[in-house]
Amino acid sequence: MDYSPKKIEPYWQDLWSKEKSFACEKSDKNLPKKYILEMFPYPSGRIHMGHVRNYTIGDVITRYRITKGDNVLHPMGWDAFGMPAENAAMENKIHPKEWTYKNIDSMRVQLKSLGLAIDWDREFATCDHDYIKHQQNIFIDFLKNDLVYRKESEVNWDPVDNTVLANEQVIDGLGWRSGAIVERRKLNQWFLKISDFSDDLLDGLEKLNKWPEKVKLMQKNWIGKSSGAVFNFKVVEEFSKIADKIEVYTTRPDTLFGASFCAIAPDHAIATIISQNSDNALKFIKKCQKIASSEEAIEKVIKEGFDTGIKVQHPFDKDIKLPVYIANFVLSSYGKGAIFGCPAHDQRDLDFARKYNLPVLPVVCPENVNKKDVVIENEAYIGEGKIINSKFLDGLNIKEAKKVAINKLKELRIGKKEINYRLRDWGISRQRYWGCPIPILYREDGKIIPVPIDELPITLPEDIDFSQPGNPLEKHPTWKYTTCKETGLKAVRETDTFDTFIDSSWYFARFCELDDSKPINRDEANYWLPVDQYIGGIEHAILHLLYSRFFTRALKITGHLEIKEPFDGMFTQGMVCHETYSNERGDWIEPKFVRKGDNKQESLHIDTGEKIKIGPSEKMSKSKKNIVDPDDIIKLYGADTARWFVLSDSPPDRDIFWTEAGIESSNKFINKIWRTILDYKEIVEQKDIKNKSEQIQFMKVIYKSIKDITLNLEKMSFNKAIANIYSLIGELSKSDTKEKISSETASKILKHLIIILSPFIPHLAEESWAHVGFEGLVCKQSWPEFDESFTDNESAKIVVQINGKKRGELLLPRETEEKEVVEVANNNNKIKNDLAGKEIKKIIYVKGRILNFVV
RNA sequence: GCGGACAUGGUGGAAUUGGUAGACACAUCAGACUUAAAAUCUGAAGGAGAUUAUCUCCGUCCCGGUUCGAGUCCGGGUGUCCGCACCA
């Protein structure tokens, strides 16, 4: 009987669906719970291999936990708002809503064809009116609890299209559609006070011990807590009309005597004043505004400054006067938007000082270097040392000098110690149509008020025009005009929509119960949350996870939740990569159009016969066309084979390289499993009795495998679990094994084997379970316990080393004492020879492992 | 530019967390079955060398260090990938 995924996979998918096998029970306090969640997908229309990998990993854990007897929640939804829908509207004249829901429908079918153990009863999309309603409700609660405010903030502005651009739409400083030079422009926008939680978000990381260290480190650096000082530079008298002081933040108050200039951000208040009287300053500021607003763009730009002519006094020495520059690398959003530069001990300041011929005075002397020999060439010294050239700070180390300098600033009443954070408040306004409307009214009397709760949801108008650039909500003839019910005054709606990160910051709580009456059902959330295992790409390591952690805290303050941390366990999976192919004209070619030539050396286009150049394996992307469509793979090999491939070989947190050979070999092995099961079924039916002592050996094989696979599953080492299965099947399918195994042993092994396989290849497992004649569904069986009495513990291979080099090995009982092992080793011919004529200085023995002679 | 990660045979990876480097696979080669091919089964295999059933040396990106012992720990470097706040 052939293995036919085309027939069996849809059959079992239908059955699971009909029987609601994975619809999870409501909270049952008597049952241990597990909430397994993968990051929900953006409904682009087609699933890609990254999805297959992500959801397969989650599915294996889900199915495994079910067999372990847990009450498992494993839901699915859609992160449905976002720019691609608007782009599709502009390019293909299809309404974003229609486009999105169509995509959801086709992706749901695709996901179901993977055989995922998902509770589809809890499905929702973030663009559903129901979800919008609750999200707007939450926002109003945040507003009432003082977690929201409005301020001016910069955006990328395309002066040709008259529209706001996302960072990804700015390519080398130019708008992606118009090609115009992008400018920075200030808009009034809504912000969430995430920075109030900086310390709490930082401290919370320590307790997240089921998170990857690298993710926690990235978040820690992102929050960027630093200790330093704020203080004022007094502006020299003759410029006092412009300003009397400049406030700066520094983490190096110890280097203050090495200061040779001050620099302010291009949008600093003083820069604005200066630009009113200086065309050159204005020109320079305008030039700075042409740099895109992303931090990356600002940091990469060549460092330049504009000398304002203003001078400030050194706080510790009135006679030292420093020039003030407007500099393109000073960020107004960090610290005070102004710094002092100490070129000797900061590379960026040094580069700047060399460019504008500013003095470079070293004030830190490295250990073991004479004060006179400290010379700064083209490299700033940022290491430890003793302070020099700094009057009252001389001779102190950096740490002491910081303290003394801060105390002095305090004494002079011009500064103080300050803790600063890199994390800034979360700007949530987007000038786009396809997002959740921000429920705010601007009343004609100037008041800004939330929309009354009973008027929610504020939904998007459907009759919109995408032929004009800009936000269609702004341009809609009627949508934004309304009246305030309470006062009867005229009002205008907020036409900005929420950042889509808001949508994904609480969806995991919504899955606990689709409660009509409120966003989050507290009882259900209390049972299910936190998510026990969250799984997603490393690209979300900072923003999405940090926003969700903040949101959960904010939801606690507003009474929606009782916890602070949403995700107890976090796992970041690697990307799916594929070789890139291009023809001689440099066009990218999809892998399915490439075949090997007759000599196997070259690759050819399947239709045209053109030679194809093979490039390096990179992350699958539409732009390079190095995509393999999961649908094609499932049609050709079946979902079980696809699942098997994405789990095997590479560890799940590393990148995986998709290859034709790899998927084919997976398929071959799946077939081999099927044949082995059929063979064992026959053995069971023959009812033969075989040699008894050999049966114990076979049971040892299966129990050893159960142990290895279980431990590897617990560690999420799916590639190793799969290697264990390869070994097991290899052992079981040997003709010798099949001859000697008894009917009874074969039956026991078969039962364990199929259950073990079920999380990985659920369709094949279900089919074999039924085919062999076991009762019920395999997905509802209990995971086999491994019996330690069958695991071989008695003997051990002990490696004998001389000076750490392997010279031989001995097979001895595991518990053998050192004395005895040395004796056996000394009687071993080879080791005796190797030791001959050498003086043994020391013997190191690690029980059951290694014996090392040091000679 | 800043922050983070990774680097082991021809290829993907394993190594009990400082104790036999290369498990398990892919590709390759040889054999069996076959008229033949495919499929399947069996076996070989890091590199170099020798006195070739065996043994020796070299070998985990590069340079240096700690240790009886380093793929694993420490310092320095190189390369590749990810994130940088309006992509999701």
JSON list of C-alpha atoms (C1' of nucleotides) in Angstrom, two decimals, chain B residues 5-88:
[
{"chain": "B", "resi": 5, "resn": "A", "atom": "C1'", "xyz": [24.34, 37.44, 16.73]},
{"chain": "B", "resi": 6, "resn": "C", "atom": "C1'", "xyz": [26.95, 33.69, 14.05]},
{"chain": "B", "resi": 7, "resn": "A", "atom": "C1'", "xyz": [31.59, 31.05, 11.91]},
{"chain": "B", "resi": 8, "resn": "U", "atom": "C1'", "xyz": [32.97, 22.99, 12.68]},
{"chain": "B", "resi": 9, "resn": "G", "atom": "C1'", "xyz": [34.27, 17.92, 6.24]},
{"chain": "B", "resi": 10, "resn": "G", "atom": "C1'", "xyz": [32.15, 18.95, -0.62]},
{"chain": "B", "resi": 11, "resn": "U", "atom": "C1'", "xyz": [26.96, 20.59, 2.11]},
{"chain": "B", "resi": 12, "resn": "G", "atom": "C1'", "xyz": [23.24, 21.10, 6.54]},
{"chain": "B", "resi": 13, "resn": "G", "atom": "C1'", "xyz": [24.64, 20.12, 11.19]},
{"chain": "B", "resi": 14, "resn": "A", "atom": "C1'", "xyz": [26.16, 16.92, 16.22]},
{"chain": "B", "resi": 15, "resn": "A", "atom": "C1'", "xyz": [29.54, 17.06, 20.41]},
{"chain": "B", "resi": 16, "resn": "U", "atom": "C1'", "xyz": [26.53, 14.86, 27.53]},
{"chain": "B", "resi": 17, "resn": "U", "atom": "C1'", "xyz": [28.13, 22.54, 28.42]},
{"chain": "B", "resi": 18, "resn": "G", "atom": "C1'", "xyz": [35.93, 22.19, 29.65]},
{"chain": "B", "resi": 19, "resn": "G", "atom": "C1'", "xyz": [36.72, 15.58, 28.62]},
{"chain": "B", "resi": 20, "resn": "U", "atom": "C1'", "xyz": [36.65, 10.40, 22.14]},
{"chain": "B", "resi": 21, "resn": "A", "atom": "C1'", "xyz": [35.61, 16.36, 17.06]},
{"chain": "B", "resi": 22, "resn": "G", "atom": "C1'", "xyz": [32.45, 15.16, 12.70]},
{"chain": "B", "resi": 23, "resn": "A", "atom": "C1'", "xyz": [26.35, 11.85, 15.68]},
{"chain": "B", "resi": 24, "resn": "C", "atom": "C1'", "xyz": [22.17, 12.11, 12.11]},
{"chain": "B", "resi": 25, "resn": "A", "atom": "C1'", "xyz": [21.51, 13.46, 7.15]},
{"chain": "B", "resi": 26, "resn": "C", "atom": "C1'", "xyz": [22.54, 15.52, 1.98]},
{"chain": "B", "resi": 27, "resn": "A", "atom": "C1'", "xyz": [25.81, 15.05, -2.07]},
{"chain": "B", "resi": 28, "resn": "U", "atom": "C1'", "xyz": [29.67, 11.43, -3.74]},
{"chain": "B", "resi": 29, "resn": "C", "atom": "C1'", "xyz": [31.70, 6.52, -4.69]},
{"chain": "B", "resi": 30, "resn": "A", "atom": "C1'", "xyz": [31.30, 1.09, -4.68]},
{"chain": "B", "resi": 31, "resn": "G", "atom": "C1'", "xyz": [28.24, -3.32, -4.38]},
{"chain": "B", "resi": 32, "resn": "A", "atom": "C1'", "xyz": [23.22, -6.03, -4.52]},
{"chain": "B", "resi": 33, "resn": "C", "atom": "C1'", "xyz": [18.41, -6.27, -7.10]},
{"chain": "B", "resi": 34, "resn": "U", "atom": "C1'", "xyz": [16.91, -5.09, -12.51]},
{"chain": "B", "resi": 35, "resn": "U", "atom": "C1'", "xyz": [17.14, -6.53, -19.70]},
{"chain": "B", "resi": 36, "resn": "A", "atom": "C1'", "xyz": [17.89, -1.29, -18.30]},
{"chain": "B", "resi": 37, "resn": "A", "atom": "C1'", "xyz": [16.67, 2.95, -15.51]},
{"chain": "B", "resi": 38, "resn": "A", "atom": "C1'", "xyz": [14.20, 4.72, -11.27]},
{"chain": "B", "resi": 39, "resn": "A", "atom": "C1'", "xyz": [13.05, 3.20, -6.49]},
{"chain": "B", "resi": 40, "resn": "U", "atom": "C1'", "xyz": [14.99, 0.17, -2.65]},
{"chain": "B", "resi": 41, "resn": "C", "atom": "C1'", "xyz": [18.79, -2.42, 0.18]},
{"chain": "B", "resi": 42, "resn": "U", "atom": "C1'", "xyz": [24.25, -3.02, 1.84]},
{"chain": "B", "resi": 43, "resn": "G", "atom": "C1'", "xyz": [28.86, -0.65, 2.51]},
{"chain": "B", "resi": 44, "resn": "A", "atom": "C1'", "xyz": [33.00, 3.31, 2.18]},
{"chain": "B", "resi": 45, "resn": "A", "atom": "C1'", "xyz": [34.41, 8.06, 3.35]},
{"chain": "B", "resi": 46, "resn": "G", "atom": "C1'", "xyz": [37.77, 15.06, 7.34]},
{"chain": "B", "resi": 47, "resn": "G", "atom": "C1'", "xyz": [43.01, 15.85, 5.21]},
{"chain": "B", "resi": 48, "resn": "A", "atom": "C1'", "xyz": [48.03, 14.04, 4.73]},
{"chain": "B", "resi": 49, "resn": "G", "atom": "C1'", "xyz": [51.44, 10.13, 5.48]},
{"chain": "B", "resi": 50, "resn": "A", "atom": "C1'", "xyz": [53.46, 5.35, 6.76]},
{"chain": "B", "resi": 51, "resn": "U", "atom": "C1'", "xyz": [56.06, -0.19, 8.01]},
{"chain": "B", "resi": 52, "resn": "U", "atom": "C1'", "xyz": [48.00, 0.15, 5.30]},
{"chain": "B", "resi": 53, "resn": "A", "atom": "C1'", "xyz": [43.48, -5.45, 9.48]},
{"chain": "B", "resi": 54, "resn": "U", "atom": "C1'", "xyz": [46.91, -1.05, 12.16]},
{"chain": "B", "resi": 55, "resn": "C", "atom": "C1'", "xyz": [49.44, 3.31, 13.37]},
{"chain": "B", "resi": 56, "resn": "U", "atom": "C1'", "xyz": [51.31, 8.53, 13.21]},
{"chain": "B", "resi": 57, "resn": "C", "atom": "C1'", "xyz": [50.75, 13.61, 12.27]},
{"chain": "B", "resi": 58, "resn": "C", "atom": "C1'", "xyz": [47.50, 17.78, 10.92]},
{"chain": "B", "resi": 59, "resn": "G", "atom": "C1'", "xyz": [42.60, 19.61, 11.55]},
{"chain": "B", "resi": 60, "resn": "U", "atom": "C1'", "xyz": [36.55, 23.32, 14.45]},
{"chain": "B", "resi": 61, "resn": "C", "atom": "C1'", "xyz": [37.51, 31.49, 10.45]},
{"chain": "B", "resi": 62, "resn": "C", "atom": "C1'", "xyz": [42.74, 34.02, 11.82]},
{"chain": "B", "resi": 63, "resn": "C", "atom": "C1'", "xyz": [46.47, 35.51, 15.87]},
{"chain": "B", "resi": 64, "resn": "G", "atom": "C1'", "xyz": [47.58, 35.08, 21.03]},
{"chain": "B", "resi": 65, "resn": "G", "atom": "C1'", "xyz": [46.38, 33.38, 26.21]},
{"chain": "B", "resi": 66, "resn": "U", "atom": "C1'", "xyz": [44.33, 30.19, 30.50]},
{"chain": "B", "resi": 67, "resn": "U", "atom": "C1'", "xyz": [44.21, 24.64, 31.43]},
{"chain": "B", "resi": 68, "resn": "C", "atom": "C1'", "xyz": [46.48, 17.98, 32.56]},
{"chain": "B", "resi": 69, "resn": "G", "atom": "C1'", "xyz": [42.95, 18.78, 28.52]},
{"chain": "B", "resi": 70, "resn": "A", "atom": "C1'", "xyz": [39.80, 24.18, 24.42]},
{"chain": "B", "resi": 71, "resn": "G", "atom": "C1'", "xyz": [35.07, 23.61, 18.89]},
{"chain": "B", "resi": 72, "resn": "U", "atom": "C1'", "xyz": [33.61, 25.05, 23.99]},
{"chain": "B", "resi": 73, "resn": "C", "atom": "C1'", "xyz": [36.66, 29.90, 28.51]},
{"chain": "B", "resi": 74, "resn": "C", "atom": "C1'", "xyz": [39.58, 34.91, 28.01]},
{"chain": "B", "resi": 75, "resn": "G", "atom": "C1'", "xyz": [41.98, 39.08, 24.81]},
{"chain": "B", "resi": 76, "resn": "G", "atom": "C1'", "xyz": [42.65, 40.97, 19.79]},
{"chain": "B", "resi": 77, "resn": "G", "atom": "C1'", "xyz": [41.28, 40.59, 14.55]},
{"chain": "B", "resi": 78, "resn": "U", "atom": "C1'", "xyz": [38.51, 39.00, 9.85]},
{"chain": "B", "resi": 79, "resn": "G", "atom": "C1'", "xyz": [34.03, 37.72, 7.40]},
{"chain": "B", "resi": 80, "resn": "U", "atom": "C1'", "xyz": [28.64, 37.04, 7.09]},
{"chain": "B", "resi": 81, "resn": "C", "atom": "C1'", "xyz": [23.77, 38.10, 8.76]},
{"chain": "B", "resi": 82, "resn": "C", "atom": "C1'", "xyz": [19.86, 40.86, 11.72]},
{"chain": "B", "resi": 83, "resn": "G", "atom": "C1'", "xyz": [17.83, 45.50, 14.10]},
{"chain": "B", "resi": 84, "resn": "C", "atom": "C1'", "xyz": [18.06, 50.98, 14.29]},
{"chain": "B", "resi": 85, "resn": "A", "atom": "C1'", "xyz": [11.82, 53.60, 16.51]},
{"chain": "B", "resi": 86, "resn": "C", "atom": "C1'", "xyz": [6.41, 55.22, 10.06]},
{"chain": "B", "resi": 87, "resn": "C", "atom": "C1'", "xyz": [7.72, 47.61, 6.69]},
{"chain": "B", "resi": 88, "resn": "A", "atom": "C1'", "xyz": [5.35, 43.81, 9.16]}
]
